[in-house]
Amino acid sequence: MNDSYKLFNTDVNISWCPGCGDFAILLAIKEALFELGLKPNNTLIVSGIGQAAKTPQYIKANNFNSLHGRALPPTIGMKVANNDLNIFVTSGDGDTYGEGGNHFIHNIRRNPNIVHLVYNNRVYGLTKGQGSPTTDLGQTTTMQLNGSYLTPLNPITLAMTLGAGFIGRAYSGDKRNLIDLIKKAFEYNGYALIDVLQPCPSFNKINTASWYKKNTYNLEKNYDPKDFYEAYKTSLNVIDHIALGLLYYKETTPYLDRLPHYEGSLVNRKWKPTDAIKLLDDFI
Amino acid sequence: MEYNILIGGPAGSGMNTIANLIKVGLKRHGYSVYVNQEIMSRIRGGHNFFQIRFSNKEVFNFKEELDVIIAFDKLTIETHQNRLVPNGVILCDSSSEIRNNNIKYMLVNAKEIITKLKNPKALNIAILGSFVKLFDLDFEFFKKVVIKNLKNKNIELNLETFDLGYKSVGSLLKVTNKTVDNNIIISGNASIAFGAIAAGMSFYSAYPMTPATSVMTYLNKKQSDIGIIVEQAEDEISAIFMAMGASYSGLRAMTGSSGGGLSLMVEGIGLAAIAETPLVIVDVQRPGPATGMATKTSQSDLSFLLSASQDEFPRMIISIKDQEDAFYQTVRAFDMSDKYQIVVIILNDEFLADASKTIAKFDLKSININRYLATEEEINLDEKYKRYKFTETGVSPRILPGTSNIPIVFDSHEHDEYGNVVEDGLNRTKMHSKRLRKLDFIKKEMIEPEYLGLEEPEYVFVGFGSTYGAIKEAVSILNKEGYSVGFLQFGDVYPLPEKNIIKYSKYKLINVELNATGQLARLIKMETGISFDYSILKFDGRQISTNEIIKDFKEIL
């Protein structure tokens, strides 16, 4: 078992609906972890709340199942504490772009060295089908009975304008490309966002597997992810010609390297209370 | 010998600097000094003041009667002159209009001096010189204080300004010389920050909010010297979650804010509780609700924090009584938080946050850092590690992620002993009870309220937090006047230590609190059934004074 992705298996019962895209993403993550040579004790899976956010429970690794929208902030403290932990955030579109929107923005500004997979089914699953920040304008849901009247958020262009350096889009039905993108994201030094499109057979009757098949394509070999304007243009189409792959790439300085006096994981910090004696001078 | 000075004027007139120089100078002279401030929430203009009380005996509170007013504007004189004692002095620029001939003025030609020296921003330094002369303090000594504290800012010019200010007036007041000084002078918030540093805290995340910001700014200035990380979060929600991530991964971590920020942090308090992750939170109270009054004081967050976040779980709330207590209680907060894997809230308030007092140097050698992590033997007792093992005390063996072969779980859902999410009713009952069981053991470690005053009093004041100094002084004055009063000062407020309040409940109880509903008295009633006979409540955003307590007490009789 230790010589395959199964070393990340747990015996927990999975509570996703049959046919959910999450199964494929879960498997892709475990295979990617294995192919990257990671181990349960040096891997940390972090999530908020939602169907996607159940992922940490289904992977044998360190985990941190936070509250709705609050997957990203804890990773800052985790990185400061122990940079040897390899952090993967697994959360949904509602969790990341809705409840956690402010954290999403500022996390990109901080740029911690983590991989962030957003399972984007463009609908709320756990709470039974309400519109999410990525639900299309006019699309009916269990809540938006006459169609959503909010403009959908484009996570890719948003992340680009905020300065993210690794932005990819994948489709849950294409495991091999998803695994490869996760591995590339892991190798990236900084915050890596992968927006993973997926069907929700229970609640999204529009963006189905066949819909994705028809409206997505893999980026061509000659596509240059370093060309910001080309990437921006490519990312704008989320209707009928949706690009999959590494959309945008640039080198960035990760969070810990931005801290001028950071010298390594603070769990190893040596400190005695008497070391504070030098600070008493401030009050003499 | 004891003097009480007020320095007042509009924001931006250099009062911070002069107040600090006087504070430091008097303290280094060996006096016991107490400094508090009342400022408006604005960067320029308005009316701000500092009060500096000093003596060769210990001073532990501010005082209403003033010996000297240092006025930077007319408004200061108008606002405070009725607080002057009969021989009191107003020190101000010679251009000031004198309206009241019954008051002694000490006029400095400060404006002339700074114009002549072309040092336009140094009105405060000229006035400092005349202050030193007024009390006939050691000129050379204060000169050194100016040099040290103003660093290199125009030092020659400023020393000349200081010198001319000194020469422009005469001496009116006498001080007894003191030379021994082995103390420090520190504010409540700095003392909390210092306690956190000493206790080994290595991550602090917060969002700026008055009056809690100074904890963050002090830690921020020191972070590179001591190798910690201070992160300014995008909001208070992020602040508490960052700290929780750090704590999960093994650091002693803290966050802090005022009531408004704590309101945002509430869901994080619940998460720390169900995931049994240590966390220390500082709440520096100000009047609310909502924005309330940013730079004013209050003791009104107690009821809120007793049950902040849904459902029930153990937590601990410590209110701090003074600048020394702030340090030791913060150290203790980290210890209790690690020991019981709980949230510990340190309750401070704007008054104490910003007020400074001379105290003995912190006893750093007395501090032991114990993380209470599980040993390998404890872990090996079970075939598979149980992060949330059912135990007698409710405290389960904690190890850190990445330090062994065992992956560590952390879940916001109800979970079983292994940390797996389960909805089983029996497990829920057992796990919820396990967490709550900790409260019984925490309660045994709570510090009983300190009792001061007569042994068989007629009345007992009951208070918590920063009103300590005022009540203590009032009790001493009232007993000298022939009244029969005692005083019970709560530090630990939750879980409530009950022995002393039960013991003293046979006397007439008066709660003294800076809120309108008597939150401490209500907590005591809820926990013990003991009712209070009278209340002294103040909620105008200002600290209660000794005189106010005495006056209100006499009205009760």
PDB file of C-alpha atoms in Angstrom, chain B residues 286-484:
ATOM      1  CA  ARG B 286     -13.879  50.458  24.747  1.00  0.00           C
ATOM      2  CA  PRO B 287     -17.487  51.606  24.909  1.00  0.00           C
ATOM      3  CA  GLY B 288     -19.831  50.185  22.293  1.00  0.00           C
ATOM      4  CA  PRO B 289     -21.938  48.880  20.777  1.00  0.00           C
ATOM      5  CA  ALA B 290     -20.634  49.035  17.207  1.00  0.00           C
ATOM      6  CA  THR B 291     -18.014  51.762  16.791  1.00  0.00           C
ATOM      7  CA  GLY B 292     -18.956  53.302  20.128  1.00  0.00           C
ATOM      8  CA  MET B 293     -16.139  55.504  21.421  1.00  0.00           C
ATOM      9  CA  ALA B 294     -12.744  54.549  20.085  1.00  0.00           C
ATOM     10  CA  THR B 295     -10.466  56.233  22.586  1.00  0.00           C
ATOM     11  CA  LYS B 296     -12.561  55.878  25.725  1.00  0.00           C
ATOM     12  CA  THR B 297     -12.681  53.173  28.366  1.00  0.00           C
ATOM     13  CA  SER B 298     -15.199  50.578  29.447  1.00  0.00           C
ATOM     14  CA  GLN B 299     -15.701  47.256  31.223  1.00  0.00           C
ATOM     15  CA  SER B 300     -18.579  46.146  29.107  1.00  0.00           C
ATOM     16  CA  ASP B 301     -17.417  43.099  27.136  1.00  0.00           C
ATOM     17  CA  LEU B 302     -17.616  40.602  29.986  1.00  0.00           C
ATOM     18  CA  SER B 303     -21.158  39.358  29.333  1.00  0.00           C
ATOM     19  CA  PHE B 304     -20.437  39.125  25.614  1.00  0.00           C
ATOM     20  CA  LEU B 305     -17.277  37.094  26.036  1.00  0.00           C
ATOM     21  CA  LEU B 306     -18.732  34.709  28.596  1.00  0.00           C
ATOM     22  CA  SER B 307     -20.760  33.080  25.855  1.00  0.00           C
ATOM     23  CA  ALA B 308     -19.284  34.408  22.615  1.00  0.00           C
ATOM     24  CA  SER B 309     -19.815  31.769  19.874  1.00  0.00           C
ATOM     25  CA  GLN B 310     -22.620  29.258  19.723  1.00  0.00           C
ATOM     26  CA  ASP B 311     -23.128  26.308  22.083  1.00  0.00           C
ATOM     27  CA  GLU B 312     -21.151  25.589  25.254  1.00  0.00           C
ATOM     28  CA  PHE B 313     -17.458  25.023  25.740  1.00  0.00           C
ATOM     29  CA  PRO B 314     -14.756  25.721  28.280  1.00  0.00           C
ATOM     30  CA  ARG B 315     -12.886  29.003  28.131  1.00  0.00           C
ATOM     31  CA  MET B 316     -11.079  31.174  30.596  1.00  0.00           C
ATOM     32  CA  ILE B 317     -11.327  34.923  31.098  1.00  0.00           C
ATOM     33  CA  ILE B 318      -8.779  36.874  33.105  1.00  0.00           C
ATOM     34  CA  SER B 319      -9.278  40.551  33.875  1.00  0.00           C
ATOM     35  CA  ILE B 320      -6.116  42.446  34.629  1.00  0.00           C
ATOM     36  CA  LYS B 321      -5.914  44.942  37.434  1.00  0.00           C
ATOM     37  CA  ASP B 322      -2.727  46.874  36.776  1.00  0.00           C
ATOM     38  CA  GLN B 323       0.449  47.135  34.732  1.00  0.00           C
ATOM     39  CA  GLU B 324       2.336  44.493  36.715  1.00  0.00           C
ATOM     40  CA  ASP B 325      -0.561  42.060  36.732  1.00  0.00           C
ATOM     41  CA  ALA B 326      -0.856  42.463  32.946  1.00  0.00           C
ATOM     42  CA  PHE B 327       2.549  40.863  32.499  1.00  0.00           C
ATOM     43  CA  TYR B 328       2.162  37.924  34.873  1.00  0.00           C
ATOM     44  CA  GLN B 329      -1.406  37.161  33.820  1.00  0.00           C
ATOM     45  CA  THR B 330      -0.435  37.102  30.161  1.00  0.00           C
ATOM     46  CA  VAL B 331       2.295  34.598  30.954  1.00  0.00           C
ATOM     47  CA  ARG B 332      -0.259  32.565  32.880  1.00  0.00           C
ATOM     48  CA  ALA B 333      -2.791  32.843  30.044  1.00  0.00           C
ATOM     49  CA  PHE B 334      -0.366  31.047  27.711  1.00  0.00           C
ATOM     50  CA  ASP B 335       0.282  28.373  30.295  1.00  0.00           C
ATOM     51  CA  MET B 336      -3.405  27.705  30.968  1.00  0.00           C
ATOM     52  CA  SER B 337      -4.200  27.800  27.273  1.00  0.00           C
ATOM     53  CA  ASP B 338      -1.602  25.117  26.525  1.00  0.00           C
ATOM     54  CA  LYS B 339      -2.436  23.068  29.591  1.00  0.00           C
ATOM     55  CA  TYR B 340      -6.144  22.810  28.855  1.00  0.00           C
ATOM     56  CA  GLN B 341      -6.044  23.368  25.071  1.00  0.00           C
ATOM     57  CA  ILE B 342      -8.508  26.238  25.386  1.00  0.00           C
ATOM     58  CA  VAL B 343      -9.027  29.845  24.456  1.00  0.00           C
ATOM     59  CA  VAL B 344      -7.925  32.218  27.181  1.00  0.00           C
ATOM     60  CA  ILE B 345      -9.154  35.785  26.929  1.00  0.00           C
ATOM     61  CA  ILE B 346      -7.242  38.574  28.603  1.00  0.00           C
ATOM     62  CA  LEU B 347      -9.592  41.414  29.443  1.00  0.00           C
ATOM     63  CA  ASN B 348      -7.959  44.802  29.398  1.00  0.00           C
ATOM     64  CA  ASP B 349      -9.489  48.238  28.835  1.00  0.00           C
ATOM     65  CA  GLU B 350      -8.503  51.522  27.232  1.00  0.00           C
ATOM     66  CA  PHE B 351      -7.639  53.162  30.532  1.00  0.00           C
ATOM     67  CA  LEU B 352      -5.130  50.547  31.616  1.00  0.00           C
ATOM     68  CA  ALA B 353      -3.964  49.926  28.059  1.00  0.00           C
ATOM     69  CA  ASP B 354      -2.658  53.481  27.822  1.00  0.00           C
ATOM     70  CA  ALA B 355      -1.845  54.218  31.469  1.00  0.00           C
ATOM     71  CA  SER B 356       1.738  53.776  32.666  1.00  0.00           C
ATOM     72  CA  LYS B 357       2.978  53.024  36.155  1.00  0.00           C
ATOM     73  CA  THR B 358       6.349  52.447  37.755  1.00  0.00           C
ATOM     74  CA  ILE B 359       6.628  48.833  38.817  1.00  0.00           C
ATOM     75  CA  ALA B 360       9.373  46.408  39.840  1.00  0.00           C
ATOM     76  CA  LYS B 361      11.289  44.821  36.980  1.00  0.00           C
ATOM     77  CA  PHE B 362       9.597  41.672  35.722  1.00  0.00           C
ATOM     78  CA  ASP B 363      10.880  38.504  37.335  1.00  0.00           C
ATOM     79  CA  LEU B 364      11.764  36.671  34.142  1.00  0.00           C
ATOM     80  CA  LYS B 365      13.497  33.872  36.043  1.00  0.00           C
ATOM     81  CA  SER B 366      10.222  32.885  37.659  1.00  0.00           C
ATOM     82  CA  ILE B 367       8.699  31.904  34.312  1.00  0.00           C
ATOM     83  CA  ASN B 368       8.623  28.331  33.105  1.00  0.00           C
ATOM     84  CA  ILE B 369       7.432  27.487  29.649  1.00  0.00           C
ATOM     85  CA  ASN B 370       5.610  24.163  29.542  1.00  0.00           C
ATOM     86  CA  ARG B 371       3.817  23.202  26.353  1.00  0.00           C
ATOM     87  CA  TYR B 372       2.064  20.187  27.900  1.00  0.00           C
ATOM     88  CA  LEU B 373       2.600  18.083  24.778  1.00  0.00           C
ATOM     89  CA  ALA B 374       2.068  14.341  25.016  1.00  0.00           C
ATOM     90  CA  THR B 375       5.029  12.022  25.411  1.00  0.00           C
ATOM     91  CA  GLU B 376       5.653   9.050  23.174  1.00  0.00           C
ATOM     92  CA  GLU B 377       4.609   6.680  25.994  1.00  0.00           C
ATOM     93  CA  GLU B 378       1.266   8.406  26.363  1.00  0.00           C
ATOM     94  CA  ILE B 379       0.675   8.159  22.628  1.00  0.00           C
ATOM     95  CA  ASN B 380       1.670   4.499  22.526  1.00  0.00           C
ATOM     96  CA  LEU B 381      -0.967   3.523  25.102  1.00  0.00           C
ATOM     97  CA  ASP B 382      -3.436   3.307  22.251  1.00  0.00           C
ATOM     98  CA  GLU B 383      -3.054   1.247  19.134  1.00  0.00           C
ATOM     99  CA  LYS B 384      -3.904   4.263  17.030  1.00  0.00           C
ATOM    100  CA  TYR B 385      -3.332   7.829  18.207  1.00  0.00           C
ATOM    101  CA  LYS B 386      -6.421   9.461  19.675  1.00  0.00           C
ATOM    102  CA  ARG B 387      -6.081  13.222  19.391  1.00  0.00           C
ATOM    103  CA  TYR B 388      -9.397  13.618  21.223  1.00  0.00           C
ATOM    104  CA  LYS B 389      -9.110  10.737  23.649  1.00  0.00           C
ATOM    105  CA  PHE B 390     -11.698  10.611  26.419  1.00  0.00           C
ATOM    106  CA  THR B 391      -9.841  11.318  29.643  1.00  0.00           C
ATOM    107  CA  GLU B 392     -10.708  12.084  33.234  1.00  0.00           C
ATOM    108  CA  THR B 393      -9.682  15.727  32.963  1.00  0.00           C
ATOM    109  CA  GLY B 394     -11.040  16.151  29.451  1.00  0.00           C
ATOM    110  CA  VAL B 395      -7.560  17.049  28.232  1.00  0.00           C
ATOM    111  CA  SER B 396      -6.383  14.758  25.423  1.00  0.00           C
ATOM    112  CA  PRO B 397      -2.800  13.997  24.375  1.00  0.00           C
ATOM    113  CA  ARG B 398      -1.628  16.654  21.956  1.00  0.00           C
ATOM    114  CA  ILE B 399       1.232  16.303  19.513  1.00  0.00           C
ATOM    115  CA  LEU B 400       2.201  18.599  16.675  1.00  0.00           C
ATOM    116  CA  PRO B 401       1.943  17.994  12.934  1.00  0.00           C
ATOM    117  CA  GLY B 402       5.181  17.071  11.236  1.00  0.00           C
ATOM    118  CA  THR B 403       6.954  16.020  14.418  1.00  0.00           C
ATOM    119  CA  SER B 404       6.266  12.288  14.174  1.00  0.00           C
ATOM    120  CA  ASN B 405       4.892   9.783  11.705  1.00  0.00           C
ATOM    121  CA  ILE B 406       1.373  10.494  12.919  1.00  0.00           C
ATOM    122  CA  PRO B 407      -0.783  12.883  10.899  1.00  0.00           C
ATOM    123  CA  ILE B 408      -2.660  15.331  13.101  1.00  0.00           C
ATOM    124  CA  VAL B 409      -6.347  16.033  12.628  1.00  0.00           C
ATOM    125  CA  PHE B 410      -8.139  19.305  13.244  1.00  0.00           C
ATOM    126  CA  ASP B 411     -11.823  19.492  12.470  1.00  0.00           C
ATOM    127  CA  SER B 412     -14.593  22.023  12.992  1.00  0.00           C
ATOM    128  CA  HIS B 413     -17.171  19.232  12.930  1.00  0.00           C
ATOM    129  CA  GLU B 414     -18.043  17.120  15.915  1.00  0.00           C
ATOM    130  CA  HIS B 415     -15.676  14.190  15.808  1.00  0.00           C
ATOM    131  CA  ASP B 416     -14.749  10.951  17.527  1.00  0.00           C
ATOM    132  CA  GLU B 417     -11.640  10.295  19.585  1.00  0.00           C
ATOM    133  CA  TYR B 418      -9.559   9.945  16.427  1.00  0.00           C
ATOM    134  CA  GLY B 419     -10.841  13.245  15.071  1.00  0.00           C
ATOM    135  CA  ASN B 420     -13.016  11.655  12.405  1.00  0.00           C
ATOM    136  CA  VAL B 421     -16.301  13.394  11.667  1.00  0.00           C
ATOM    137  CA  VAL B 422     -19.201  11.456  13.171  1.00  0.00           C
ATOM    138  CA  GLU B 423     -22.816  12.305  13.858  1.00  0.00           C
ATOM    139  CA  ASP B 424     -23.445   9.500  16.328  1.00  0.00           C
ATOM    140  CA  GLY B 425     -25.446  10.704  19.334  1.00  0.00           C
ATOM    141  CA  LEU B 426     -23.600   8.763  22.000  1.00  0.00           C
ATOM    142  CA  ASN B 427     -20.236  10.005  20.766  1.00  0.00           C
ATOM    143  CA  ARG B 428     -21.553  13.559  20.646  1.00  0.00           C
ATOM    144  CA  THR B 429     -22.685  13.359  24.241  1.00  0.00           C
ATOM    145  CA  LYS B 430     -19.377  11.917  25.357  1.00  0.00           C
ATOM    146  CA  MET B 431     -17.228  14.355  23.356  1.00  0.00           C
ATOM    147  CA  HIS B 432     -19.190  17.426  24.399  1.00  0.00           C
ATOM    148  CA  SER B 433     -19.007  16.303  28.038  1.00  0.00           C
ATOM    149  CA  LYS B 434     -15.283  15.622  27.696  1.00  0.00           C
ATOM    150  CA  ARG B 435     -14.645  19.183  26.569  1.00  0.00           C
ATOM    151  CA  LEU B 436     -16.832  20.670  29.279  1.00  0.00           C
ATOM    152  CA  ARG B 437     -15.176  18.480  31.932  1.00  0.00           C
ATOM    153  CA  LYS B 438     -12.065  20.620  31.582  1.00  0.00           C
ATOM    154  CA  LEU B 439     -13.973  23.455  33.182  1.00  0.00           C
ATOM    155  CA  ASP B 440     -14.075  21.631  36.530  1.00  0.00           C
ATOM    156  CA  PHE B 441     -10.309  21.349  36.534  1.00  0.00           C
ATOM    157  CA  ILE B 442      -9.721  24.879  35.289  1.00  0.00           C
ATOM    158  CA  LYS B 443     -11.978  26.106  38.053  1.00  0.00           C
ATOM    159  CA  LYS B 444      -9.729  24.486  40.656  1.00  0.00           C
ATOM    160  CA  GLU B 445      -6.856  26.590  39.351  1.00  0.00           C
ATOM    161  CA  MET B 446      -8.690  29.897  39.398  1.00  0.00           C
ATOM    162  CA  ILE B 447      -7.230  32.564  41.646  1.00  0.00           C
ATOM    163  CA  GLU B 448      -9.627  33.730  44.342  1.00  0.00           C
ATOM    164  CA  PRO B 449     -10.315  37.472  44.368  1.00  0.00           C
ATOM    165  CA  GLU B 450      -7.894  39.441  46.509  1.00  0.00           C
ATOM    166  CA  TYR B 451      -9.387  40.950  49.664  1.00  0.00           C
ATOM    167  CA  LEU B 452      -8.303  44.308  51.050  1.00  0.00           C
ATOM    168  CA  GLY B 453      -9.611  46.421  53.902  1.00  0.00           C
ATOM    169  CA  LEU B 454     -11.110  45.745  57.310  1.00  0.00           C
ATOM    170  CA  GLU B 455     -11.610  42.199  58.511  1.00  0.00           C
ATOM    171  CA  GLU B 456     -15.208  42.664  59.655  1.00  0.00           C
ATOM    172  CA  PRO B 457     -16.459  45.368  57.318  1.00  0.00           C
ATOM    173  CA  GLU B 458     -19.938  46.692  56.999  1.00  0.00           C
ATOM    174  CA  TYR B 459     -19.638  47.083  53.228  1.00  0.00           C
ATOM    175  CA  VAL B 460     -17.581  45.249  50.638  1.00  0.00           C
ATOM    176  CA  PHE B 461     -16.805  46.757  47.261  1.00  0.00           C
ATOM    177  CA  VAL B 462     -16.518  44.165  44.501  1.00  0.00           C
ATOM    178  CA  GLY B 463     -14.735  45.040  41.282  1.00  0.00           C
ATOM    179  CA  PHE B 464     -12.627  43.652  38.458  1.00  0.00           C
ATOM    180  CA  GLY B 465      -9.992  44.942  36.101  1.00  0.00           C
ATOM    181  CA  SER B 466      -8.472  48.396  36.018  1.00  0.00           C
ATOM    182  CA  THR B 467     -10.686  50.052  38.631  1.00  0.00           C
ATOM    183  CA  TYR B 468      -8.483  48.295  41.198  1.00  0.00           C
ATOM    184  CA  GLY B 469      -6.369  51.353  41.988  1.00  0.00           C
ATOM    185  CA  ALA B 470      -9.340  53.692  42.402  1.00  0.00           C
ATOM    186  CA  ILE B 471     -11.289  51.310  44.645  1.00  0.00           C
ATOM    187  CA  LYS B 472      -8.212  50.469  46.713  1.00  0.00           C
ATOM    188  CA  GLU B 473      -7.542  54.148  47.346  1.00  0.00           C
ATOM    189  CA  ALA B 474     -11.210  54.857  48.105  1.00  0.00           C
ATOM    190  CA  VAL B 475     -11.322  52.027  50.651  1.00  0.00           C
ATOM    191  CA  SER B 476      -8.262  53.322  52.422  1.00  0.00           C
ATOM    192  CA  ILE B 477      -9.657  56.886  52.588  1.00  0.00           C
ATOM    193  CA  LEU B 478     -13.119  55.735  53.701  1.00  0.00           C
ATOM    194  CA  ASN B 479     -11.715  53.562  56.477  1.00  0.00           C
ATOM    195  CA  LYS B 480      -9.585  56.475  57.694  1.00  0.00           C
ATOM    196  CA  GLU B 481     -12.741  58.581  57.743  1.00  0.00           C
ATOM    197  CA  GLY B 482     -14.350  56.021  60.059  1.00  0.00           C
ATOM    198  CA  TYR B 483     -16.408  54.013  57.609  1.00  0.00           C
ATOM    199  CA  SER B 484     -16.138  50.256  57.591  1.00  0.00           C
TER     200      SER B 484
END
